[in-house]
JSON list of C-alpha atoms in Angstrom, two decimals:
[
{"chain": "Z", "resi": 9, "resn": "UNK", "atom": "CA", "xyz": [-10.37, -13.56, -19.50]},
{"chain": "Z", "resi": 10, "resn": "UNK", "atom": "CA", "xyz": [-7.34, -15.07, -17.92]},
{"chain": "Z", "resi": 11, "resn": "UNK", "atom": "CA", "xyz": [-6.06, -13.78, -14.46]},
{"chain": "Z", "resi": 12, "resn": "UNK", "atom": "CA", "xyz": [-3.64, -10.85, -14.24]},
{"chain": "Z", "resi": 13, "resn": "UNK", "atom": "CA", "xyz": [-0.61, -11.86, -12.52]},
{"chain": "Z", "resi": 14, "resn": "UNK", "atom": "CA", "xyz": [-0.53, -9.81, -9.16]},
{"chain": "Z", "resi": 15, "resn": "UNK", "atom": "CA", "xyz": [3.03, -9.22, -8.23]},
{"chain": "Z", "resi": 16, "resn": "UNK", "atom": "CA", "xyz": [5.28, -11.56, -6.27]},
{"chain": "Z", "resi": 17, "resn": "UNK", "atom": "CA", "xyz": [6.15, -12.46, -2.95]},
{"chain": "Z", "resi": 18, "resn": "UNK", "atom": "CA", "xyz": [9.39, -10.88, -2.15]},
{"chain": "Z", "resi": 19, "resn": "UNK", "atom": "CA", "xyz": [12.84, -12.93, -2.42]},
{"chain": "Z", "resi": 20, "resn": "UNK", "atom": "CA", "xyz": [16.41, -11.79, -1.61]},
{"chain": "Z", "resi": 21, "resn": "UNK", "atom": "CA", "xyz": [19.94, -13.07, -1.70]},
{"chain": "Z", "resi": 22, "resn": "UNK", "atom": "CA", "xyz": [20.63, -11.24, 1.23]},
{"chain": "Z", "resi": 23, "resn": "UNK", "atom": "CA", "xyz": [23.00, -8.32, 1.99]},
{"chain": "Z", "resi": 24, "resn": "UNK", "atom": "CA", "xyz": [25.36, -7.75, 4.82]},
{"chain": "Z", "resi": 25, "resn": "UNK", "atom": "CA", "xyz": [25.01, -4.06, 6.00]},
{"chain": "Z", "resi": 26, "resn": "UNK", "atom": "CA", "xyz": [28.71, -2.86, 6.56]},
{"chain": "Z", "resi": 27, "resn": "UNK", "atom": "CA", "xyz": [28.04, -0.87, 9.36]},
{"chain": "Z", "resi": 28, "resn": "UNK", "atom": "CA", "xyz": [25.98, -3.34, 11.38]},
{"chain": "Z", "resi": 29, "resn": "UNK", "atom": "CA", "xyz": [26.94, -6.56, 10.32]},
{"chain": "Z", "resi": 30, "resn": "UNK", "atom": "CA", "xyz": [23.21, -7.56, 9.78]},
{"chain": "Z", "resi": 31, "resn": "UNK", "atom": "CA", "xyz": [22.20, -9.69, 7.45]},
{"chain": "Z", "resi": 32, "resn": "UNK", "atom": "CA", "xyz": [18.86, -8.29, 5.66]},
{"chain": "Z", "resi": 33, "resn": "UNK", "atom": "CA", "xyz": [17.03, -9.72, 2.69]},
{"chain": "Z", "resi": 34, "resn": "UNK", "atom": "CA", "xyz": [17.71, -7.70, -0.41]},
{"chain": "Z", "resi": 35, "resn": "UNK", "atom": "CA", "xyz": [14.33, -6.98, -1.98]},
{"chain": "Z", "resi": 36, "resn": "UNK", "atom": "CA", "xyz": [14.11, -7.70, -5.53]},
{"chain": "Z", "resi": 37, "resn": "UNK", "atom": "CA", "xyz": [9.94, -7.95, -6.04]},
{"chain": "Z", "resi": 38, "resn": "UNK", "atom": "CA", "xyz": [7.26, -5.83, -3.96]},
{"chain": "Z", "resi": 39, "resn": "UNK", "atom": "CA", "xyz": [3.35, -5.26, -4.29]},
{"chain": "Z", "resi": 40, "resn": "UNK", "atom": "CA", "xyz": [2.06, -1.69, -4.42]},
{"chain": "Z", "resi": 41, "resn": "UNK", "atom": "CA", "xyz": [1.27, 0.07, -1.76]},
{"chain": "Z", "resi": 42, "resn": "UNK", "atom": "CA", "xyz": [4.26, -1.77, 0.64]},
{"chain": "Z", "resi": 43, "resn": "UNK", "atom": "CA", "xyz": [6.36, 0.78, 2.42]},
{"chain": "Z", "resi": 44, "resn": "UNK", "atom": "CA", "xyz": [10.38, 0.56, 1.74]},
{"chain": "Z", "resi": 45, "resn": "UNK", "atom": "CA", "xyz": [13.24, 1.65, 3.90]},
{"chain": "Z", "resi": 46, "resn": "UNK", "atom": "CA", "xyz": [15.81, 2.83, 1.67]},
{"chain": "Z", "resi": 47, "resn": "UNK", "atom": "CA", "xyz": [19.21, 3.92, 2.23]},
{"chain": "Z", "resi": 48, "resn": "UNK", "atom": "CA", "xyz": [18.42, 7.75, 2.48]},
{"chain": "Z", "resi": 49, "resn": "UNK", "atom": "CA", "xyz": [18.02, 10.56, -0.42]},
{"chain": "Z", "resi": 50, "resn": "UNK", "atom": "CA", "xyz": [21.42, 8.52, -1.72]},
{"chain": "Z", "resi": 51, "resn": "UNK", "atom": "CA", "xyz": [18.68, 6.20, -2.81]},
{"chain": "Z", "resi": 52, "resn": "UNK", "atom": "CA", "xyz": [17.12, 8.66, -5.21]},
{"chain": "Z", "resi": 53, "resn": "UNK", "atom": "CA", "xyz": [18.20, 9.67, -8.84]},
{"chain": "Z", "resi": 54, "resn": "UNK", "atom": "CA", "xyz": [20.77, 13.10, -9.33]},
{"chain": "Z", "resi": 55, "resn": "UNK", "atom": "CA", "xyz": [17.77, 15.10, -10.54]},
{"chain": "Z", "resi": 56, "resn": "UNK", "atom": "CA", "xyz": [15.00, 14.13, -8.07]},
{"chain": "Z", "resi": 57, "resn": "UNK", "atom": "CA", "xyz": [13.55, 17.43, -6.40]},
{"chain": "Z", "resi": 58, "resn": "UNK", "atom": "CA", "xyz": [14.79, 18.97, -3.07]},
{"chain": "Z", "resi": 59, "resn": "UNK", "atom": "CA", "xyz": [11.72, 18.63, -1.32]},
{"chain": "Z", "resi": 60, "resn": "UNK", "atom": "CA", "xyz": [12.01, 14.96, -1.93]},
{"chain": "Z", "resi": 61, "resn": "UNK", "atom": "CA", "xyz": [16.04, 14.85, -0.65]},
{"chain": "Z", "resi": 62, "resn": "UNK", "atom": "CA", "xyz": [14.81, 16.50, 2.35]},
{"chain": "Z", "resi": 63, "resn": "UNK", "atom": "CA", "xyz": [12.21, 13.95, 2.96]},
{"chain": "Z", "resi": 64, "resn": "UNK", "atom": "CA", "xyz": [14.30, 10.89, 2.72]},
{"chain": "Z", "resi": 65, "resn": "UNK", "atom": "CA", "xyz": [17.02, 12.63, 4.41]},
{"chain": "Z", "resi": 66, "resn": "UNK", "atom": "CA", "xyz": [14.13, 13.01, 8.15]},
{"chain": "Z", "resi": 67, "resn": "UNK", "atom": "CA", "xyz": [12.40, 9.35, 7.36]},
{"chain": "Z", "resi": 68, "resn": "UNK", "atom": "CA", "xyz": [14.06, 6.97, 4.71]},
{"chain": "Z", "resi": 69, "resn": "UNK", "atom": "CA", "xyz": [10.83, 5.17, 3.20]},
{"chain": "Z", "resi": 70, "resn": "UNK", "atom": "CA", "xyz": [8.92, 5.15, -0.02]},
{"chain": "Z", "resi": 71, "resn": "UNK", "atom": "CA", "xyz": [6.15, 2.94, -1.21]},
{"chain": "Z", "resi": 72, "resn": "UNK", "atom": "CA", "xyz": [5.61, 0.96, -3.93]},
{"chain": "Z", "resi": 73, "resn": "UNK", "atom": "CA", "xyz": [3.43, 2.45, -6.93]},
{"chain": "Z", "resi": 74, "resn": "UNK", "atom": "CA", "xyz": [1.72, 0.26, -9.12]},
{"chain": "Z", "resi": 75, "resn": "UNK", "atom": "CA", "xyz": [3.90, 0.24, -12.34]},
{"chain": "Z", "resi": 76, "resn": "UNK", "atom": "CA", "xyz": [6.17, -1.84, -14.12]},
{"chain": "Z", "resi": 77, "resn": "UNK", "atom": "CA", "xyz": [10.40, -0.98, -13.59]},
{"chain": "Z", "resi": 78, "resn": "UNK", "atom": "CA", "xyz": [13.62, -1.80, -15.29]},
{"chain": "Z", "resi": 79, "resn": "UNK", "atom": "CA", "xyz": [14.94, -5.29, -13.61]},
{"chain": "Z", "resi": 80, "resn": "UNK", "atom": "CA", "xyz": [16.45, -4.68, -10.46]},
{"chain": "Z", "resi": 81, "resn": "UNK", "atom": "CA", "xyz": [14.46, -1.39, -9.85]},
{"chain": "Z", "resi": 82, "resn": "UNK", "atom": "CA", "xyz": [10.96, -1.05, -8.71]},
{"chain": "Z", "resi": 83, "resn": "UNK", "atom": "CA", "xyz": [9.06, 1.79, -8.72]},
{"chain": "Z", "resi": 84, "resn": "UNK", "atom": "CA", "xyz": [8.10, 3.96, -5.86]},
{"chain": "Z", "resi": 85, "resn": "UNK", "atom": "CA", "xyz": [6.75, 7.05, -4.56]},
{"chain": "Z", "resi": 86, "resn": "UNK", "atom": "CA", "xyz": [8.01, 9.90, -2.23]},
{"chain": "Z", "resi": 87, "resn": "UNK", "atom": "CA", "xyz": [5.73, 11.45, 0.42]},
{"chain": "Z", "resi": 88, "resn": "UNK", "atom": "CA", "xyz": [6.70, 15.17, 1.39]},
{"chain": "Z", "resi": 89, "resn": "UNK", "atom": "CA", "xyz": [5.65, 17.38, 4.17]},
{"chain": "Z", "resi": 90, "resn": "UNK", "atom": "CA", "xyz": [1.93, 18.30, 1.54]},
{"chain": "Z", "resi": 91, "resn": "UNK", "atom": "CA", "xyz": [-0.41, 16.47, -0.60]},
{"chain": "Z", "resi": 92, "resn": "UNK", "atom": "CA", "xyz": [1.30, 18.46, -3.58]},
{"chain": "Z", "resi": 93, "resn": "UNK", "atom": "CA", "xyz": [4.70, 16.72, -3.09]},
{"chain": "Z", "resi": 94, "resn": "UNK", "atom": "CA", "xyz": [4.31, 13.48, -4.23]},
{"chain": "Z", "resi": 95, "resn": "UNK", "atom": "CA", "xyz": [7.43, 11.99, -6.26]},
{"chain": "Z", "resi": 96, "resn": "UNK", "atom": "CA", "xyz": [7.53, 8.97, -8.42]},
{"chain": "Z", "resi": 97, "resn": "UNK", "atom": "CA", "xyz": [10.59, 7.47, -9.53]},
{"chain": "Z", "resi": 98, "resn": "UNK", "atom": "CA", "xyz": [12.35, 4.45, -9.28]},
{"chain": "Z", "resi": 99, "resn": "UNK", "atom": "CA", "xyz": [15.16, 2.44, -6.81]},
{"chain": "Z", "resi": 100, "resn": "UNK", "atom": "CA", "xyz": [16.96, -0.29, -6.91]},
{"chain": "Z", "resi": 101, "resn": "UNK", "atom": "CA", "xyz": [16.72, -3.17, -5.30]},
{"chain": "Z", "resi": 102, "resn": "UNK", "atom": "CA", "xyz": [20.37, -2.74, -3.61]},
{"chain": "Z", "resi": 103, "resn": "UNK", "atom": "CA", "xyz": [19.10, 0.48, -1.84]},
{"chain": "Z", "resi": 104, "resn": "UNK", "atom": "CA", "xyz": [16.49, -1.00, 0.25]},
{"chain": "Z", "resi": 105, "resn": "UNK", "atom": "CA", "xyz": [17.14, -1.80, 3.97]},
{"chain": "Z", "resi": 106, "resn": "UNK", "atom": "CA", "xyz": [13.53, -3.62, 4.91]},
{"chain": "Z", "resi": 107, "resn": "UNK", "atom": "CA", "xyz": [9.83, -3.62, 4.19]},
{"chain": "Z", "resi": 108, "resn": "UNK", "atom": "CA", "xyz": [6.87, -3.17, 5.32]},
{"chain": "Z", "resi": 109, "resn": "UNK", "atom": "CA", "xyz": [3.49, -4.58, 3.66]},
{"chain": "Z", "resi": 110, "resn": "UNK", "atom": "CA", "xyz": [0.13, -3.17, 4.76]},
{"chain": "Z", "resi": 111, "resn": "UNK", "atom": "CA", "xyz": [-0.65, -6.31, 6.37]},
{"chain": "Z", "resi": 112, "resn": "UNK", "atom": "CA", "xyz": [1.89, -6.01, 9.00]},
{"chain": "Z", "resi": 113, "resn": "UNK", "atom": "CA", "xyz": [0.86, -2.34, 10.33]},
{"chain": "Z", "resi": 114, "resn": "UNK", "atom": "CA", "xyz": [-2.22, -3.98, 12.00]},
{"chain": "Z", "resi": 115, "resn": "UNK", "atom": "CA", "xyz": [-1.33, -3.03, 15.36]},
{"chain": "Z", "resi": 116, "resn": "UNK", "atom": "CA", "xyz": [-2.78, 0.55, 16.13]},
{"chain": "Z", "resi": 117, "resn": "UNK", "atom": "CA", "xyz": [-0.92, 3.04, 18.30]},
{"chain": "Z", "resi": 118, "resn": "UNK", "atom": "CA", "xyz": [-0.22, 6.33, 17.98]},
{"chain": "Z", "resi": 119, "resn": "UNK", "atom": "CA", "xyz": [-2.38, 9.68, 17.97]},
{"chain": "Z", "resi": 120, "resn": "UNK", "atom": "CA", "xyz": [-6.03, 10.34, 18.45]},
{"chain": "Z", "resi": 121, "resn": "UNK", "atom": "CA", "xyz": [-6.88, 11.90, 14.89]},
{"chain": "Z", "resi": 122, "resn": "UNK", "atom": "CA", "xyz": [-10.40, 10.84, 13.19]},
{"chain": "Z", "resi": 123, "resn": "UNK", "atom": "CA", "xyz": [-8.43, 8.24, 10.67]},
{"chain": "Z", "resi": 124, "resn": "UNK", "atom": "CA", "xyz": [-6.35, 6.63, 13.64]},
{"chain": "Z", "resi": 125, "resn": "UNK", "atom": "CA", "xyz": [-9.55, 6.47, 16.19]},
{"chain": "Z", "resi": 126, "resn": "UNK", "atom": "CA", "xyz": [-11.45, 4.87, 12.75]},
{"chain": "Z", "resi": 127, "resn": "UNK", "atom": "CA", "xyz": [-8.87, 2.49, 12.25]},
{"chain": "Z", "resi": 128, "resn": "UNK", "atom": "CA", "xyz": [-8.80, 1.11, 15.69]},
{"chain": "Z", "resi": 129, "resn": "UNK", "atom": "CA", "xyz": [-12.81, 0.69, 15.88]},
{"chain": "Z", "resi": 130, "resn": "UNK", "atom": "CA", "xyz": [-12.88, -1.17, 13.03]},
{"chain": "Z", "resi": 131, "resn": "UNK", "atom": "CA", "xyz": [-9.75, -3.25, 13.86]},
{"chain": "Z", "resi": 132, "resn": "UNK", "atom": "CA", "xyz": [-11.98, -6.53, 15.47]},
{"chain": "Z", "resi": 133, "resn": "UNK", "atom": "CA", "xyz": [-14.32, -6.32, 12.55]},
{"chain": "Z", "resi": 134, "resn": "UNK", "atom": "CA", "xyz": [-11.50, -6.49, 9.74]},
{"chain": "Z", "resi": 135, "resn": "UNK", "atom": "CA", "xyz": [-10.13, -9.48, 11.77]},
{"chain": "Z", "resi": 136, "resn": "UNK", "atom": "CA", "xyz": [-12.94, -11.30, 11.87]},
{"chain": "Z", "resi": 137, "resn": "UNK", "atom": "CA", "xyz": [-13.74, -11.62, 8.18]},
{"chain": "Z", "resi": 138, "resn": "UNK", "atom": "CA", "xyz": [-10.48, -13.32, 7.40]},
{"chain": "Z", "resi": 139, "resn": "UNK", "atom": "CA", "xyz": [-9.48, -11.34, 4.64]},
{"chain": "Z", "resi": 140, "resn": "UNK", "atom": "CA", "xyz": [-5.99, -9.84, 4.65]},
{"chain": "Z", "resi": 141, "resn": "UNK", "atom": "CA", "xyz": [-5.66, -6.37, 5.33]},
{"chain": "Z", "resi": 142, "resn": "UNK", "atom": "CA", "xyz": [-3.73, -3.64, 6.44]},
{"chain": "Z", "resi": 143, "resn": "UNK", "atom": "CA", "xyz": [-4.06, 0.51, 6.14]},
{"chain": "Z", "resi": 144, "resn": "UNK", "atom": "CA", "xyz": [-2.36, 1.99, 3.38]},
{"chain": "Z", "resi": 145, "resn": "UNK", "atom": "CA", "xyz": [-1.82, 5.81, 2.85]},
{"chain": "Z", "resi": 146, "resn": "UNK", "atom": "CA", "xyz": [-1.12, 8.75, 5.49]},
{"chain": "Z", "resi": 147, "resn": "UNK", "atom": "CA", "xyz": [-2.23, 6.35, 8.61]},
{"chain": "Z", "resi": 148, "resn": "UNK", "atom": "CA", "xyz": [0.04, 3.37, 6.87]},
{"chain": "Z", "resi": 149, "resn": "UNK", "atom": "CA", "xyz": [3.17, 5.43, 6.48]},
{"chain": "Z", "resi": 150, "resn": "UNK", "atom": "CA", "xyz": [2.45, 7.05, 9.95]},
{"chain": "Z", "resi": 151, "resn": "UNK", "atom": "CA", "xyz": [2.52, 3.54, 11.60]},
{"chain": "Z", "resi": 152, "resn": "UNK", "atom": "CA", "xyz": [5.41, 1.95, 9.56]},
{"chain": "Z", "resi": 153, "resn": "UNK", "atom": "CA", "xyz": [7.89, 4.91, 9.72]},
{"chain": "Z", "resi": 154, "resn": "UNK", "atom": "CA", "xyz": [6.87, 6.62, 13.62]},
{"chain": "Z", "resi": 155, "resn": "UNK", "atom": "CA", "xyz": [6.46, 9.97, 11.26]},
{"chain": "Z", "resi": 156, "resn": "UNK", "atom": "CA", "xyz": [3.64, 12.06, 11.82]},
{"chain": "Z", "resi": 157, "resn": "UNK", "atom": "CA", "xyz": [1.90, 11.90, 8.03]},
{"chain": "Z", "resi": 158, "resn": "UNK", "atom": "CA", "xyz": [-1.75, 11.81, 9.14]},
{"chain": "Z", "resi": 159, "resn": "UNK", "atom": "CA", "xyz": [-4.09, 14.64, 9.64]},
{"chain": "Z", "resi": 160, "resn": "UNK", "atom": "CA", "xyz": [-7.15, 15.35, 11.08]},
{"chain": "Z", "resi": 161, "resn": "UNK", "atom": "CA", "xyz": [-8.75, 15.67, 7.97]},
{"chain": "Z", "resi": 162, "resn": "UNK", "atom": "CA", "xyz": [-6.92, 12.65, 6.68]},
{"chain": "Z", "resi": 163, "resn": "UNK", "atom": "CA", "xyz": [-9.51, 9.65, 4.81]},
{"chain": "Z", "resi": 164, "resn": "UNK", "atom": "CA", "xyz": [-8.83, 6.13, 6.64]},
{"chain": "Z", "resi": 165, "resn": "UNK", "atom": "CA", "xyz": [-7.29, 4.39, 3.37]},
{"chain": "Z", "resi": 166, "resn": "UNK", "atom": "CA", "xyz": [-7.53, 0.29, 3.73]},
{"chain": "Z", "resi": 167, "resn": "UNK", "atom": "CA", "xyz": [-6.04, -2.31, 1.52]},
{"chain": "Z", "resi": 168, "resn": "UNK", "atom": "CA", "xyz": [-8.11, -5.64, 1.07]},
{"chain": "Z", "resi": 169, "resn": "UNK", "atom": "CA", "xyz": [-6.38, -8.85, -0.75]},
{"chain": "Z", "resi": 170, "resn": "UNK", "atom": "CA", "xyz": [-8.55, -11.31, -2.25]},
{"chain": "Z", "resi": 171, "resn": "UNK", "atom": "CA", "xyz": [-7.99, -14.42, -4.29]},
{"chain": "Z", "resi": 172, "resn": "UNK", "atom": "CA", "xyz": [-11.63, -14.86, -5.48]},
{"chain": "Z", "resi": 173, "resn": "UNK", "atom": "CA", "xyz": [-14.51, -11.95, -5.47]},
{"chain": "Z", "resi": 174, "resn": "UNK", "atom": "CA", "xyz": [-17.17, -15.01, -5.17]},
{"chain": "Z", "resi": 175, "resn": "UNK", "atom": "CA", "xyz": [-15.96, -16.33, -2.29]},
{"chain": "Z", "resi": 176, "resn": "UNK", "atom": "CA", "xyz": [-15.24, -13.05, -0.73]},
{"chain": "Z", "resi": 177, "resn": "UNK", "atom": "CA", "xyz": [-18.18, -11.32, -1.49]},
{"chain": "Z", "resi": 178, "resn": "UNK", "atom": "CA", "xyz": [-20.20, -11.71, 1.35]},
{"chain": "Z", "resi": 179, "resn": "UNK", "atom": "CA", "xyz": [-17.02, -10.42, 3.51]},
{"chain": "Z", "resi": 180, "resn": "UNK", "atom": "CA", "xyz": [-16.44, -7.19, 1.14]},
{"chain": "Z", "resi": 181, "resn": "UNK", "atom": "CA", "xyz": [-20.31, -6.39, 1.54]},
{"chain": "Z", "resi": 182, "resn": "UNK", "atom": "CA", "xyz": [-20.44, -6.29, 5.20]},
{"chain": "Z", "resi": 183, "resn": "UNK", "atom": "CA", "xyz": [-16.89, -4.17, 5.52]},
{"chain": "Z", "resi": 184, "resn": "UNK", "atom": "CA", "xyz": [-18.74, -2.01, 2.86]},
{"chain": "Z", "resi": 185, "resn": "UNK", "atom": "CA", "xyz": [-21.60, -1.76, 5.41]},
{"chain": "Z", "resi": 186, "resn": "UNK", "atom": "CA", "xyz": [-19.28, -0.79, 8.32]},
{"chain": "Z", "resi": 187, "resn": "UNK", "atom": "CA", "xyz": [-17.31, 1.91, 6.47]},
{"chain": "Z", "resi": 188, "resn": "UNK", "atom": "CA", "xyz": [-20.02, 3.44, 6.05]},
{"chain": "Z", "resi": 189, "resn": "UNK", "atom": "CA", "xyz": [-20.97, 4.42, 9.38]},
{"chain": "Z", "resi": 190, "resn": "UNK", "atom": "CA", "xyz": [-17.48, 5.30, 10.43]},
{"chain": "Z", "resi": 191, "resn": "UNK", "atom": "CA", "xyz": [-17.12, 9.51, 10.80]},
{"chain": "Z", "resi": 192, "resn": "UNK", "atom": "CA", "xyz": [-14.02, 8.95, 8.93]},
{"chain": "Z", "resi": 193, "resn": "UNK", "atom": "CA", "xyz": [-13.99, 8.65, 5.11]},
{"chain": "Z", "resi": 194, "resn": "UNK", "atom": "CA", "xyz": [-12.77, 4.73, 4.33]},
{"chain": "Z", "resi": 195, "resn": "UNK", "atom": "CA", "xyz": [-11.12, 4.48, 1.11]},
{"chain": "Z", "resi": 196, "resn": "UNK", "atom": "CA", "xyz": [-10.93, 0.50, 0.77]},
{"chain": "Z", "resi": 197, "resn": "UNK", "atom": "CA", "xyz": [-9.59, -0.96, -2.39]},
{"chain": "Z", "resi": 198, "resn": "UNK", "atom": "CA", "xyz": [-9.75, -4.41, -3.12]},
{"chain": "Z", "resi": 199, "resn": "UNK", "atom": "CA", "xyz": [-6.51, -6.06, -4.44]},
{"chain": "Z", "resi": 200, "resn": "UNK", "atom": "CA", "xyz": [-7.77, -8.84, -6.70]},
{"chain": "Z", "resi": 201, "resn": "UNK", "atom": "CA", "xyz": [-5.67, -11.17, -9.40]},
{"chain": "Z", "resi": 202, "resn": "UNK", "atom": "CA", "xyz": [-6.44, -8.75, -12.07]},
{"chain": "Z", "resi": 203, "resn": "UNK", "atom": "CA", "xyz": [-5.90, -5.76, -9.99]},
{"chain": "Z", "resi": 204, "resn": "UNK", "atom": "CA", "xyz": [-6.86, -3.35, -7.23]},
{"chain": "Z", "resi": 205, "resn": "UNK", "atom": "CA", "xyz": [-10.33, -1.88, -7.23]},
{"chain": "Z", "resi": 206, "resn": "UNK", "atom": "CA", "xyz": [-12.81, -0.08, -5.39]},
{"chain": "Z", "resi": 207, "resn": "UNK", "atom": "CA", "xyz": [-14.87, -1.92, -2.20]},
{"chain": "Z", "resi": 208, "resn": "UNK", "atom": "CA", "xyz": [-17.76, 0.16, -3.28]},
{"chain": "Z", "resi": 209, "resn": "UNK", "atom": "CA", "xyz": [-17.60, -0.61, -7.13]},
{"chain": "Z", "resi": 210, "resn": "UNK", "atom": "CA", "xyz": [-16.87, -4.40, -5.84]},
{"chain": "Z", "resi": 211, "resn": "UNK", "atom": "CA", "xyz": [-20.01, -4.78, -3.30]},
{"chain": "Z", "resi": 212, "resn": "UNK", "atom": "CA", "xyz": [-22.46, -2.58, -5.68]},
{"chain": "Z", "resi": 213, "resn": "UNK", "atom": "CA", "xyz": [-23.55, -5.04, -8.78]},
{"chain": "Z", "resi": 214, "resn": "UNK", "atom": "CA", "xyz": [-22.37, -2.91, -11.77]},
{"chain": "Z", "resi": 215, "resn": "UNK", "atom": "CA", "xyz": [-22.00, -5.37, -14.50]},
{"chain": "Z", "resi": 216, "resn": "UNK", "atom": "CA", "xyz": [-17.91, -3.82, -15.36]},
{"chain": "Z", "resi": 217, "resn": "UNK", "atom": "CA", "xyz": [-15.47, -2.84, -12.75]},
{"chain": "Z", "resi": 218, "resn": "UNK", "atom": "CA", "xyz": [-12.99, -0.11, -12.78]},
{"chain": "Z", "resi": 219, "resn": "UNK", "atom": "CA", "xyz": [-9.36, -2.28, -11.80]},
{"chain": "Z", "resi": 220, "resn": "UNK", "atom": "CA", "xyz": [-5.92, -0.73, -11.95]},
{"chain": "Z", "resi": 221, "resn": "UNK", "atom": "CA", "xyz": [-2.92, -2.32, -13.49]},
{"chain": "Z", "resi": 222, "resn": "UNK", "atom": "CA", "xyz": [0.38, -1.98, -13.64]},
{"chain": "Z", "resi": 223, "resn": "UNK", "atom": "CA", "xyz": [-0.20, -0.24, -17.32]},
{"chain": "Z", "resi": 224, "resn": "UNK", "atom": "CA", "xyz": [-3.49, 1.86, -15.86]},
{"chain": "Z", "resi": 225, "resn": "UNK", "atom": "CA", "xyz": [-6.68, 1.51, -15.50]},
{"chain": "Z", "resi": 226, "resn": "UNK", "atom": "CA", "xyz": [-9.01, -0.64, -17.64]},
{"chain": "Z", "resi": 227, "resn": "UNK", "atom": "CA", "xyz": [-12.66, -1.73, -17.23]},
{"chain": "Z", "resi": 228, "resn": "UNK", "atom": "CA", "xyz": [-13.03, -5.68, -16.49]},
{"chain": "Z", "resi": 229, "resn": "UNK", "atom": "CA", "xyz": [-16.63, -7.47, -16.41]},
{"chain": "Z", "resi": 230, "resn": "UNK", "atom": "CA", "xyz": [-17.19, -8.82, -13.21]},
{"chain": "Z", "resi": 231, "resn": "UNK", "atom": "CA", "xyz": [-18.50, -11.82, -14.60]},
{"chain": "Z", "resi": 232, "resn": "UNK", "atom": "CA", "xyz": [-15.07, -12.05, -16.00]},
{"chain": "Z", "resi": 233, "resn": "UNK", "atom": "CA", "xyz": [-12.84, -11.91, -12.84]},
{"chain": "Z", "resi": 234, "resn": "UNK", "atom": "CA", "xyz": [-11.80, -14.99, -10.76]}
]
């Protein structure tokens, strides 16, 4: 099996913002799971629900889902104020101000809720393995955006990137070990070059792996992926 092409580093032309006079990079490629500052509910298409409106309206950022979009679009998701208002649609390229990939959100302010407290105790450990990482989720769009998304029931979710699973292995297993001692649920995937998948299904021997694509989810054999 070949590798799966992962998404690409972000480029950009550059914009000039009008009222500023800042120069930003205009993004024209993300990964999933990077948070986007768009230009406000003016972002989102005519028929886009008013809970969503009203979301972008308090705290202007989406993230990127993991699906393919029309050129200059990509595809992203809106957060609202409950798990049941989640909104996927697509922006273009034009409408975003800045990013903000998982890896950067490493620094760990903020409240004293179980995910937060998690994140912070595992902080040195995630470091040391030299794997890139950053949180992803309720406690990722918390830290990006300053908006209070997390809960105290909320899981910890963590985003892993790897280049190759041999190599990383021993790494995954012993975050795999950690996690599960935290009090907070961990939620790690694993972004590899043929997809995102599961620590746990990574770390556990199964002889196929569960990896998500841009066009869904497909079973790879391990033996298989770089």
């Amino acid at each position: 099996m070949q590798p799966c092409p992962l998404g690409m580093p972000r480029v950009g032309s550059g914009k000039c913002l009008p009222s500023s006079g800042i120069r930003l990079p205009e993004v024209t490629t993300a990964r999933p799971h990077d948070l986007l500052r768009v230009t406000g509910p003016a972002a989102l298409p005519a028929d886009a629900p008013a809970w969503a409106t009203h979301a972008l309206s308090g705290t202007p950022w989406v993230v990127v889902r993991r699906d393919r979009a029309p050129d200059g679009y990509l595809p992203v998701g809106v957060r609202g104020a409950s798990r049941s208002e989640r909104y996927g649609t697509f922006v273009a390229a034009a409408d975003v101000l800045g990013t903000a990939p998982p890896e950067t959100l490493t620094a760990v302010p903020g409240r004293d809720l179980p995910a937060i407290q998690a994140l912070r105790g595992l902080q040195s450990l995630l470091d040391d393995v030299g794997l890139a990482w950053g949180p992803t989720g309720s406690v990722g769009f918390e830290l990006a955006t300053g908006h209070p998304a997390a809960t105290s029931t909320s899981d910890l979710d963590l985003l892993v990137r790897i280049s190759d699973l041999r190599c990383a292995l021993p790494a995954l297993v012993s975050l795999d070990h950690a996690f599960s001692s935290v009090e907070c649920r961990v939620d790690c995937q694993v972004e590899t070059p043929c997809g995102a998948a599961a620590l746990t299904e990574l770390v556990d021997g199964r002889p196929q792996v569960m990896v998500r694509t841009p066009e869904g989810p497909r079973l790879v054999d391990r033996a298989a992926m770089p």
